[in-house]
Amino acid sequence: MTDSINISLSSDEIEIIVDALEADLEGYVEAAKEARGNNNREDVTTFTEAATRIQTLMSKLQDLVED
């Protein structure tokens, strides 16, 4: 894992980032579905991993806003 970076963000800024991540997540989910349909297991793995990492980050950010 990479080094941690500390930055200050407002709740609104975090919500903007979460919205952008949601759009990105949707793209990876769709790409994984396409890859699955094309029987391309390597791409399915890659896109699924990316979607999982985005979901994890989104959850962390949403937890910060909900506190």
Coordinates of C-alpha atoms in Angstrom, one line a residue:
M1 CA 0.0 0.0 0.0
T2 CA 1.1 3.6 -0.5
D3 CA 1.9 6.2 2.1
S4 CA -1.1 8.0 3.7
I5 CA -1.8 11.6 2.9
N6 CA -3.8 13.8 5.2
I7 CA -6.0 16.6 3.7
S8 CA -8.9 18.6 5.0
L9 CA -12.1 18.5 3.0
S10 CA -15.5 19.8 3.6
S11 CA -18.5 17.5 3.7
D12 CA -19.6 19.0 0.4
E13 CA -16.2 18.2 -1.2
I14 CA -16.4 14.7 0.0
E15 CA -19.9 14.3 -1.4
I16 CA -18.6 15.5 -4.8
I17 CA -15.8 13.0 -4.7
V18 CA -18.3 10.2 -3.8
D19 CA -20.5 11.2 -6.7
A20 CA -17.6 11.0 -9.1
L21 CA -16.6 7.6 -7.7
E22 CA -20.1 6.3 -8.1
A23 CA -20.0 7.2 -11.8
D24 CA -16.6 5.5 -12.1
L25 CA -17.8 2.5 -10.3
E26 CA -20.7 2.1 -12.7
G27 CA -18.3 2.1 -15.6
Y28 CA -16.2 -0.7 -14.1
V29 CA -19.3 -2.8 -13.2
E30 CA -20.5 -2.5 -16.8
A31 CA -17.0 -3.3 -18.2
A32 CA -16.9 -6.4 -16.0
K33 CA -20.3 -7.5 -17.3
E34 CA -19.1 -7.0 -20.9
A35 CA -15.9 -8.9 -20.2
R36 CA -17.9 -11.7 -18.6
G37 CA -20.2 -11.8 -21.7
N38 CA -17.1 -12.0 -23.9
N39 CA -15.6 -14.8 -21.7
N40 CA -12.6 -12.6 -20.9
R41 CA -11.7 -13.8 -17.4
E42 CA -8.6 -11.6 -17.1
D43 CA -10.6 -8.4 -17.7
V44 CA -13.4 -9.6 -15.4
T45 CA -10.8 -9.9 -12.6
T46 CA -9.3 -6.5 -13.4
F47 CA -12.6 -4.6 -13.6
T48 CA -14.0 -6.4 -10.6
E49 CA -11.0 -5.6 -8.5
A50 CA -11.2 -1.9 -9.6
A51 CA -14.9 -1.8 -8.7
T52 CA -14.2 -3.3 -5.3
R53 CA -11.4 -0.8 -4.5
I54 CA -13.6 2.1 -5.5
Q55 CA -16.5 0.8 -3.4
T56 CA -14.1 0.5 -0.4
L57 CA -12.9 4.1 -0.8
M58 CA -16.5 5.3 -1.3
S59 CA -17.5 3.6 2.0
K60 CA -14.6 5.2 3.9
L61 CA -15.5 8.6 2.5
Q62 CA -19.2 8.2 3.3
D63 CA -18.4 7.2 6.8
L64 CA -16.6 10.5 7.3
V65 CA -19.6 12.5 6.1
E66 CA -22.1 10.5 8.2
D67 CA -20.2 11.0 11.5

